[in-house]
Amino acid sequence: MSKFRLAHLGLVMAAVGFTAAAPMAGLVSAAHAADTVRADVGKPLQEAQRLLSSGKAREAVAKLKDADAVGNKTEFEKYQIERVRAAAASTAGDTPTAIRAFETLIASGRLSASEKGKFQEGLAGMYYRAKDYPKAITAIQGVLKDNPGNSQMQQLLTQTYFISGRFNEAAAALKSGKQNEESLQMLANIQLKQNDKAGYVQTIEKLAGSYPKASYWADLLNRVQGKPGFSRTLGLDLMRLRLALGQLTKPSEYMEMAQLALQAGNAPEAIKIIDQGYKKGALGTGTDAARHQRLKDLANKTLADNTAAQATHQATLIKEKDADGLFNMGYAMVTGGKASEGIALMDQAMEFGTARRPEEMKLHYGIALFNAGKKQQALTALKNVKGTAGESDLARYWTLYINNPNVAA
């Protein structure tokens, strides 16, 4: 996943929703009961209100020109005209006219504190729709100064920062605010634009951990495999995680993973992989069906041979303090359903201290513990993986996977 499509934040422009609900009945404000509207102004105002109530918002805007034409209007008359104009223009989608009306009303000093806040929200939304982002940002910041807990305005501010190219401010807002999938997607998009590879990976890890979609996991695993210094010996471990995530689909992938498991001395794992490939319909069909069967036969024969020679082979490995060989034998036993015996051999192997790749061994130990149903012990083991060739990355990703509530212990 090289790029996210920005999800719509679901922000309904406050201008439309608010003004439609604004109290329009009556032309005298309770706060200014002494103010009155003359008949030559009031008549076109009332006609405009009726047009607006009957769904004829554009006609209502046009009708207000009759009220505008009356000379020597009082400040209160101007105020009432703008209230009707604000509602009518917003409903009609006449954003420039609505903006001017909202600006006039806010500057009038006649709005109550609560009304002023709503009009300011509406004005901010209209600036945004008009793509006047500098004014939108100023207006939103004004709303948040009085009401810092306004989550809708906080989201709109972040969106405005992003769309106007102010990525540093957008990223800061996203990091400090409440994070959900959409905000994390936006943050990842910003980090891509800024070539912040480390930050991007951290954000995708959060997405994969909280919203484990195939696209997030595919991005993570492709990136870790492509990192400089990633050890080729971790190829099987990468495929183990892909298998657990349900991301193996091609016959060649099942074949490759089964062969790697056989090379690692884990015939039980190879058999499970092949069986799953057959169950999924990826193996046992098509022109390569015979090849699939030969690999299956090889895995079964290897398991039978290893089982027959296990006692002798185990004694030799212990005598020679072959940590890698004994550990792999233990891992295969865990995979084959002999968890207690297998883990005991793995513990013994690690005590030898002769492993060629000790951090990789720690990673395998954590995976084996998880496969044995020992979730908490597995998480502890994975936390201790410190390798720099991809081991710690895979340990972290196994931890994300294991901690997903949908994954059985």
Short mmCIF file of C-alpha atoms in Angstrom, two decimals:
data_model
loop_
_atom_site.label_atom_id
_atom_site.label_comp_id
_atom_site.label_asym_id
_atom_site.label_seq_id
_atom_site.Cartn_x
_atom_site.Cartn_y
_atom_site.Cartn_z
CA MET A 1 0.00 0.00 0.00
CA SER A 2 2.00 2.94 -1.27
CA LYS A 3 -0.69 5.51 -0.88
CA PHE A 4 -3.92 5.91 0.97
CA ARG A 5 -7.08 7.31 -0.51
CA LEU A 6 -8.09 9.91 2.04
CA ALA A 7 -11.29 8.86 3.73
CA HIS A 8 -14.01 11.52 4.01
CA LEU A 9 -14.14 12.68 7.60
CA GLY A 10 -17.94 12.77 7.69
CA LEU A 11 -17.99 16.44 8.57
CA VAL A 12 -21.35 17.97 7.69
CA MET A 13 -20.73 21.61 6.99
CA ALA A 14 -22.24 23.32 9.98
CA ALA A 15 -23.54 26.14 7.82
CA VAL A 16 -26.25 24.05 6.19
CA GLY A 17 -27.30 21.97 9.16
CA PHE A 18 -27.26 24.88 11.57
CA THR A 19 -29.00 27.56 9.54
CA ALA A 20 -31.85 25.26 8.55
CA ALA A 21 -32.62 24.90 12.24
CA ALA A 22 -32.08 28.57 13.11
CA PRO A 23 -35.14 30.20 14.69
CA MET A 24 -36.73 32.27 11.95
CA ALA A 25 -40.28 32.80 13.24
CA GLY A 26 -40.85 36.39 14.25
CA LEU A 27 -38.66 39.36 13.45
CA VAL A 28 -38.16 40.66 16.96
CA SER A 29 -35.33 39.20 19.04
CA ALA A 30 -36.09 38.62 22.71
CA ALA A 31 -32.76 40.21 23.55
CA HIS A 32 -33.79 43.37 21.72
CA ALA A 33 -37.53 43.54 22.40
CA ALA A 34 -37.55 47.32 21.91
CA ASP A 35 -36.34 46.97 18.32
CA THR A 36 -38.98 46.93 15.61
CA VAL A 37 -39.14 46.36 11.86
CA ARG A 38 -41.11 48.72 9.65
CA ALA A 39 -43.79 47.27 7.39
CA ASP A 40 -41.97 48.07 4.13
CA VAL A 41 -39.04 46.00 5.39
CA GLY A 42 -41.08 43.40 7.24
CA LYS A 43 -43.32 42.48 4.32
CA PRO A 44 -40.54 41.25 1.97
CA LEU A 45 -38.84 39.59 4.94
CA GLN A 46 -41.98 37.60 5.75
CA GLU A 47 -42.44 36.66 2.09
CA ALA A 48 -38.82 35.50 1.97
CA GLN A 49 -39.43 33.40 5.07
CA ARG A 50 -42.50 31.78 3.53
CA LEU A 51 -40.56 30.98 0.35
CA LEU A 52 -37.77 29.44 2.44
CA SER A 53 -40.24 27.37 4.49
CA SER A 54 -41.78 26.00 1.28
CA GLY A 55 -38.40 24.88 -0.06
CA LYS A 56 -37.80 27.81 -2.41
CA ALA A 57 -34.51 29.03 -0.99
CA ARG A 58 -33.21 30.71 -4.15
CA GLU A 59 -36.45 32.63 -4.55
CA ALA A 60 -36.14 33.68 -0.90
CA VAL A 61 -32.66 35.09 -1.54
CA ALA A 62 -33.97 37.02 -4.52
CA LYS A 63 -36.94 38.38 -2.56
CA LEU A 64 -34.62 39.93 0.02
CA LYS A 65 -33.54 42.45 -2.60
CA ASP A 66 -36.86 44.19 -1.99
CA ALA A 67 -35.95 44.59 1.68
CA ASP A 68 -32.45 45.74 0.73
CA ALA A 69 -33.93 48.46 -1.47
CA VAL A 70 -35.73 50.19 1.43
CA GLY A 71 -33.87 53.32 2.46
CA ASN A 72 -32.70 54.45 5.89
CA LYS A 73 -32.86 50.99 7.44
CA THR A 74 -32.11 50.70 11.12
CA GLU A 75 -29.34 48.44 12.38
CA PHE A 76 -31.97 46.05 13.68
CA GLU A 77 -33.70 45.89 10.30
CA LYS A 78 -30.35 45.15 8.63
CA TYR A 79 -29.72 42.47 11.23
CA GLN A 80 -33.06 40.75 10.59
CA ILE A 81 -32.53 40.84 6.82
CA GLU A 82 -29.15 39.17 7.24
CA ARG A 83 -30.61 36.44 9.47
CA VAL A 84 -33.07 35.47 6.75
CA ARG A 85 -30.39 35.82 4.08
CA ALA A 86 -28.01 33.58 6.04
CA ALA A 87 -30.57 30.77 6.24
CA ALA A 88 -31.83 31.15 2.67
CA ALA A 89 -28.41 31.43 1.01
CA SER A 90 -26.99 28.49 2.97
CA THR A 91 -29.96 26.31 2.06
CA ALA A 92 -29.73 27.39 -1.58
CA GLY A 93 -26.02 26.57 -1.73
CA ASP A 94 -25.13 30.20 -2.48
CA THR A 95 -21.95 30.09 -0.44
CA PRO A 96 -20.54 33.56 -1.25
CA THR A 97 -23.83 35.23 -0.24
CA ALA A 98 -24.12 33.08 2.89
CA ILE A 99 -20.55 33.93 3.91
CA ARG A 100 -21.23 37.67 3.71
CA ALA A 101 -24.42 37.26 5.75
CA PHE A 102 -22.69 35.19 8.41
CA GLU A 103 -19.79 37.65 8.65
CA THR A 104 -22.24 40.53 9.10
CA LEU A 105 -24.24 38.73 11.79
CA ILE A 106 -21.15 37.74 13.77
CA ALA A 107 -19.87 41.33 13.67
CA SER A 108 -23.27 42.77 14.65
CA GLY A 109 -22.90 42.15 18.36
CA ARG A 110 -26.54 41.06 18.49
CA LEU A 111 -25.98 37.31 18.64
CA SER A 112 -26.05 35.51 21.97
CA ALA A 113 -22.87 33.70 22.98
CA SER A 114 -24.27 30.29 22.02
CA GLU A 115 -25.64 31.57 18.71
CA LYS A 116 -22.38 33.28 17.88
CA GLY A 117 -20.51 30.03 18.36
CA LYS A 118 -22.88 28.22 16.00
CA PHE A 119 -22.63 30.97 13.38
CA GLN A 120 -18.82 30.85 13.66
CA GLU A 121 -18.88 27.10 13.08
CA GLY A 122 -21.12 27.61 10.08
CA LEU A 123 -18.85 30.31 8.69
CA ALA A 124 -15.77 28.11 9.12
CA GLY A 125 -17.51 25.34 7.21
CA MET A 126 -18.45 27.68 4.38
CA TYR A 127 -14.92 29.05 4.10
CA TYR A 128 -13.78 25.45 3.76
CA ARG A 129 -16.34 24.71 1.04
CA ALA A 130 -15.28 27.86 -0.76
CA LYS A 131 -11.65 26.66 -0.54
CA ASP A 132 -10.65 29.81 1.32
CA TYR A 133 -8.45 27.78 3.63
CA PRO A 134 -6.59 30.61 5.41
CA LYS A 135 -9.90 32.15 6.52
CA ALA A 136 -11.24 28.68 7.39
CA ILE A 137 -8.27 28.02 9.64
CA THR A 138 -8.63 31.40 11.39
CA ALA A 139 -12.35 30.84 11.90
CA ILE A 140 -11.92 27.31 13.23
CA GLN A 141 -9.19 28.41 15.60
CA GLY A 142 -11.56 31.09 16.90
CA VAL A 143 -14.23 28.46 17.59
CA LEU A 144 -11.74 26.18 19.34
CA LYS A 145 -10.46 29.03 21.48
CA ASP A 146 -13.91 29.28 23.07
CA ASN A 147 -14.73 25.58 22.83
CA PRO A 148 -11.54 23.48 22.72
CA GLY A 149 -13.53 20.26 23.11
CA ASN A 150 -15.35 20.69 19.80
CA SER A 151 -14.22 17.47 18.10
CA GLN A 152 -15.93 18.28 14.79
CA MET A 153 -14.04 21.54 14.48
CA GLN A 154 -10.80 19.86 15.52
CA GLN A 155 -11.26 17.35 12.70
CA LEU A 156 -12.10 20.09 10.23
CA LEU A 157 -9.01 22.04 11.27
CA THR A 158 -6.81 19.01 10.68
CA GLN A 159 -8.45 18.38 7.31
CA THR A 160 -7.96 22.03 6.35
CA TYR A 161 -4.31 21.96 7.36
CA PHE A 162 -3.83 18.86 5.21
CA ILE A 163 -5.68 20.01 2.11
CA SER A 164 -3.90 23.38 2.18
CA GLY A 165 -0.50 21.73 2.37
CA ARG A 166 0.29 22.64 5.96
CA PHE A 167 1.45 19.11 6.72
CA ASN A 168 3.46 19.83 9.86
CA GLU A 169 0.45 21.36 11.60
CA ALA A 170 -1.81 18.57 10.35
CA ALA A 171 0.57 15.90 11.63
CA ALA A 172 0.90 17.61 15.01
CA ALA A 173 -2.88 17.80 15.36
CA LEU A 174 -3.30 14.15 14.41
CA LYS A 175 -0.66 13.00 16.88
CA SER A 176 -2.09 15.00 19.77
CA GLY A 177 -5.77 14.27 19.12
CA LYS A 178 -7.88 11.17 19.53
CA GLN A 179 -6.76 8.67 16.93
CA ASN A 180 -9.05 6.48 14.87
CA GLU A 181 -8.56 4.66 11.59
CA GLU A 182 -9.27 7.72 9.44
CA SER A 183 -6.92 9.99 11.37
CA LEU A 184 -4.15 7.37 11.25
CA GLN A 185 -4.68 7.00 7.50
CA MET A 186 -4.30 10.75 7.07
CA LEU A 187 -1.17 10.78 9.24
CA ALA A 188 0.33 7.96 7.16
CA ASN A 189 -0.46 9.90 4.00
CA ILE A 190 1.31 12.96 5.38
CA GLN A 191 4.34 10.90 6.37
CA LEU A 192 4.53 9.48 2.86
CA LYS A 193 4.44 12.99 1.39
CA GLN A 194 7.20 14.07 3.77
CA ASN A 195 9.26 10.92 3.11
CA ASP A 196 9.15 10.09 6.81
CA LYS A 197 9.65 6.35 6.37
CA ALA A 198 10.14 5.56 10.06
CA GLY A 199 7.07 7.53 11.07
CA TYR A 200 5.03 5.95 8.30
CA VAL A 201 5.91 2.43 9.43
CA GLN A 202 5.03 3.29 13.04
CA THR A 203 1.63 4.56 11.91
CA ILE A 204 0.95 1.49 9.76
CA GLU A 205 1.87 -0.67 12.74
CA LYS A 206 -0.81 1.14 14.76
CA LEU A 207 -3.30 0.58 11.95
CA ALA A 208 -2.41 -3.10 11.64
CA GLY A 209 -2.65 -3.58 15.39
CA SER A 210 -6.00 -1.82 15.84
CA TYR A 211 -7.58 -2.35 12.41
CA PRO A 212 -5.95 -5.56 11.10
CA LYS A 213 -6.81 -5.25 7.43
CA ALA A 214 -4.92 -7.27 4.84
CA SER A 215 -3.67 -4.11 3.10
CA TYR A 216 -1.96 -2.77 6.25
CA TRP A 217 -0.30 -6.11 6.98
CA ALA A 218 0.82 -6.56 3.38
CA ASP A 219 2.42 -3.12 3.44
CA LEU A 220 4.26 -3.86 6.69
CA LEU A 221 5.56 -7.25 5.65
CA ASN A 222 6.63 -6.06 2.21
CA ARG A 223 8.52 -3.18 3.79
CA VAL A 224 10.27 -5.26 6.43
CA GLN A 225 11.37 -7.78 3.81
CA GLY A 226 12.75 -4.97 1.68
CA LYS A 227 14.72 -3.30 4.47
CA PRO A 228 18.50 -3.22 4.02
CA GLY A 229 20.10 -5.99 6.05
CA PHE A 230 16.99 -8.17 6.28
CA SER A 231 18.25 -11.73 6.74
CA ARG A 232 17.26 -14.26 4.09
CA THR A 233 17.11 -16.87 6.85
CA LEU A 234 13.96 -15.13 8.11
CA GLY A 235 12.02 -15.94 4.97
CA LEU A 236 10.21 -18.84 6.62
CA ASP A 237 9.30 -16.69 9.64
CA LEU A 238 7.85 -14.04 7.35
CA MET A 239 5.76 -16.68 5.61
CA ARG A 240 4.66 -18.09 8.97
CA LEU A 241 3.12 -14.74 9.80
CA ARG A 242 1.60 -14.40 6.34
CA LEU A 243 0.07 -17.86 6.75
CA ALA A 244 -1.35 -16.93 10.16
CA LEU A 245 -2.82 -13.78 8.61
CA GLY A 246 -4.40 -15.73 5.78
CA GLN A 247 -2.23 -14.04 3.16
CA LEU A 248 -0.92 -17.16 1.42
CA THR A 249 -3.03 -17.83 -1.66
CA LYS A 250 -0.83 -19.04 -4.52
CA PRO A 251 0.22 -22.68 -5.00
CA SER A 252 3.83 -21.52 -5.34
CA GLU A 253 3.66 -19.83 -1.93
CA TYR A 254 2.46 -22.98 -0.18
CA MET A 255 5.09 -25.04 -2.00
CA GLU A 256 7.89 -22.63 -1.12
CA MET A 257 6.92 -22.44 2.53
CA ALA A 258 6.61 -26.20 2.87
CA GLN A 259 10.06 -26.66 1.32
CA LEU A 260 11.56 -24.07 3.67
CA ALA A 261 10.01 -25.87 6.63
CA LEU A 262 11.55 -29.16 5.50
CA GLN A 263 14.94 -27.47 5.13
CA ALA A 264 14.56 -26.14 8.69
CA GLY A 265 13.99 -29.69 9.95
CA ASN A 266 10.31 -29.14 10.68
CA ALA A 267 8.48 -31.88 8.79
CA PRO A 268 5.31 -31.56 10.93
CA GLU A 269 5.08 -27.90 9.92
CA ALA A 270 5.61 -28.77 6.24
CA ILE A 271 2.76 -31.31 6.42
CA LYS A 272 0.43 -28.76 8.03
CA ILE A 273 1.26 -26.20 5.36
CA ILE A 274 0.64 -28.69 2.57
CA ASP A 275 -2.59 -29.88 4.15
CA GLN A 276 -3.82 -26.31 4.40
CA GLY A 277 -2.89 -25.73 0.76
CA TYR A 278 -4.98 -28.74 -0.23
CA LYS A 279 -7.86 -27.57 1.98
CA LYS A 280 -7.80 -24.11 0.38
CA GLY A 281 -7.73 -25.61 -3.10
CA ALA A 282 -4.34 -24.09 -3.86
CA LEU A 283 -2.64 -27.51 -4.01
CA GLY A 284 -3.73 -30.80 -5.55
CA THR A 285 -5.25 -29.26 -8.67
CA GLY A 286 -4.08 -28.07 -12.07
CA THR A 287 -1.07 -29.14 -14.11
CA ASP A 288 1.21 -29.22 -11.03
CA ALA A 289 -1.01 -31.55 -8.99
CA ALA A 290 1.48 -34.41 -9.32
CA ARG A 291 4.29 -32.15 -8.10
CA HIS A 292 2.19 -31.16 -5.11
CA GLN A 293 1.64 -34.81 -4.30
CA ARG A 294 5.36 -35.59 -4.53
CA LEU A 295 6.11 -32.83 -2.00
CA LYS A 296 3.40 -34.18 0.28
CA ASP A 297 4.84 -37.69 0.06
CA LEU A 298 8.33 -36.32 0.77
CA ALA A 299 7.11 -34.49 3.87
CA ASN A 300 5.37 -37.59 5.22
CA LYS A 301 8.44 -39.77 4.55
CA THR A 302 10.72 -37.21 6.19
CA LEU A 303 8.52 -37.15 9.28
CA ALA A 304 8.51 -40.94 9.47
CA ASP A 305 12.31 -41.12 9.08
CA ASN A 306 12.89 -38.40 11.67
CA THR A 307 10.54 -40.05 14.15
CA ALA A 308 12.32 -43.40 13.77
CA ALA A 309 15.75 -41.86 14.31
CA GLN A 310 14.77 -39.22 16.85
CA ALA A 311 16.10 -40.84 20.03
CA THR A 312 19.53 -41.48 18.55
CA HIS A 313 19.69 -38.10 16.85
CA GLN A 314 18.60 -36.29 20.01
CA ALA A 315 21.30 -37.96 22.09
CA THR A 316 23.94 -36.98 19.54
CA LEU A 317 22.80 -33.35 19.44
CA ILE A 318 22.91 -33.11 23.25
CA LYS A 319 26.31 -34.75 23.39
CA GLU A 320 27.71 -32.32 20.81
CA LYS A 321 25.89 -29.36 22.35
CA ASP A 322 24.41 -28.56 18.95
CA ALA A 323 22.06 -25.78 20.01
CA ASP A 324 20.62 -25.17 16.54
CA GLY A 325 19.94 -28.82 15.78
CA LEU A 326 18.38 -29.55 19.18
CA PHE A 327 16.32 -26.37 19.08
CA ASN A 328 14.95 -27.19 15.62
CA MET A 329 14.05 -30.67 16.82
CA GLY A 330 12.17 -29.17 19.75
CA TYR A 331 10.38 -26.72 17.49
CA ALA A 332 9.28 -29.57 15.22
CA MET A 333 7.95 -31.48 18.23
CA VAL A 334 5.88 -28.47 19.32
CA THR A 335 4.47 -28.19 15.81
CA GLY A 336 3.70 -31.90 15.85
CA GLY A 337 1.65 -31.61 19.04
CA LYS A 338 4.28 -32.54 21.64
CA ALA A 339 4.50 -29.09 23.20
CA SER A 340 5.92 -29.97 26.63
CA GLU A 341 8.70 -32.19 25.29
CA GLY A 342 9.50 -29.78 22.48
CA ILE A 343 9.72 -26.68 24.66
CA ALA A 344 11.96 -28.57 27.12
CA LEU A 345 14.39 -29.36 24.28
CA MET A 346 14.29 -25.75 23.08
CA ASP A 347 15.07 -24.52 26.61
CA GLN A 348 17.97 -26.94 26.84
CA ALA A 349 19.30 -25.85 23.46
CA MET A 350 19.26 -22.17 24.40
CA GLU A 351 21.18 -22.94 27.58
CA PHE A 352 24.04 -24.31 25.48
CA GLY A 353 24.76 -20.77 24.29
CA THR A 354 26.14 -21.97 20.96
CA ALA A 355 23.41 -20.77 18.59
CA ARG A 356 24.63 -19.29 15.32
CA ARG A 357 21.83 -16.72 15.31
CA PRO A 358 20.64 -16.30 18.92
CA GLU A 359 18.13 -13.49 18.23
CA GLU A 360 16.51 -15.54 15.50
CA MET A 361 16.30 -18.42 17.97
CA LYS A 362 14.50 -16.14 20.45
CA LEU A 363 12.02 -15.22 17.73
CA HIS A 364 11.35 -18.90 16.98
CA TYR A 365 10.95 -19.59 20.67
CA GLY A 366 8.24 -16.94 20.99
CA ILE A 367 6.38 -18.27 17.94
CA ALA A 368 6.61 -21.83 19.23
CA LEU A 369 5.27 -20.81 22.64
CA PHE A 370 2.30 -19.15 20.96
CA ASN A 371 1.67 -22.25 18.86
CA ALA A 372 1.77 -24.25 22.07
CA GLY A 373 -1.02 -22.12 23.52
CA LYS A 374 1.22 -20.19 25.91
CA LYS A 375 0.22 -16.68 24.86
CA GLN A 376 1.64 -14.64 27.74
CA GLN A 377 4.92 -16.52 27.75
CA ALA A 378 5.12 -16.01 24.00
CA LEU A 379 4.62 -12.26 24.35
CA THR A 380 7.35 -12.08 26.99
CA ALA A 381 9.75 -14.03 24.79
CA LEU A 382 9.02 -11.89 21.74
CA LYS A 383 9.59 -8.73 23.75
CA ASN A 384 13.16 -9.86 24.41
CA VAL A 385 14.09 -10.21 20.72
CA LYS A 386 16.65 -7.51 19.92
CA GLY A 387 18.10 -8.51 16.54
CA THR A 388 18.89 -5.96 13.84
CA ALA A 389 18.48 -8.19 10.76
CA GLY A 390 14.69 -8.20 10.87
CA GLU A 391 14.25 -10.34 13.98
CA SER A 392 12.97 -7.53 16.21
CA ASP A 393 10.63 -6.28 13.48
CA LEU A 394 9.07 -9.70 13.05
CA ALA A 395 8.85 -10.15 16.81
CA ARG A 396 6.97 -6.86 17.02
CA TYR A 397 4.62 -7.90 14.23
CA TRP A 398 3.97 -11.28 15.83
CA THR A 399 3.15 -9.38 19.01
CA LEU A 400 0.67 -7.18 17.11
CA TYR A 401 -0.90 -10.29 15.63
CA ILE A 402 -1.08 -12.19 18.93
CA ASN A 403 -2.58 -9.20 20.77
CA ASN A 404 -5.42 -8.93 18.31
CA PRO A 405 -8.58 -9.88 20.26
CA ASN A 406 -9.77 -12.04 17.35
CA VAL A 407 -6.73 -14.32 17.62
CA ALA A 408 -7.26 -17.35 19.83
CA ALA A 409 -4.78 -17.94 22.62
#
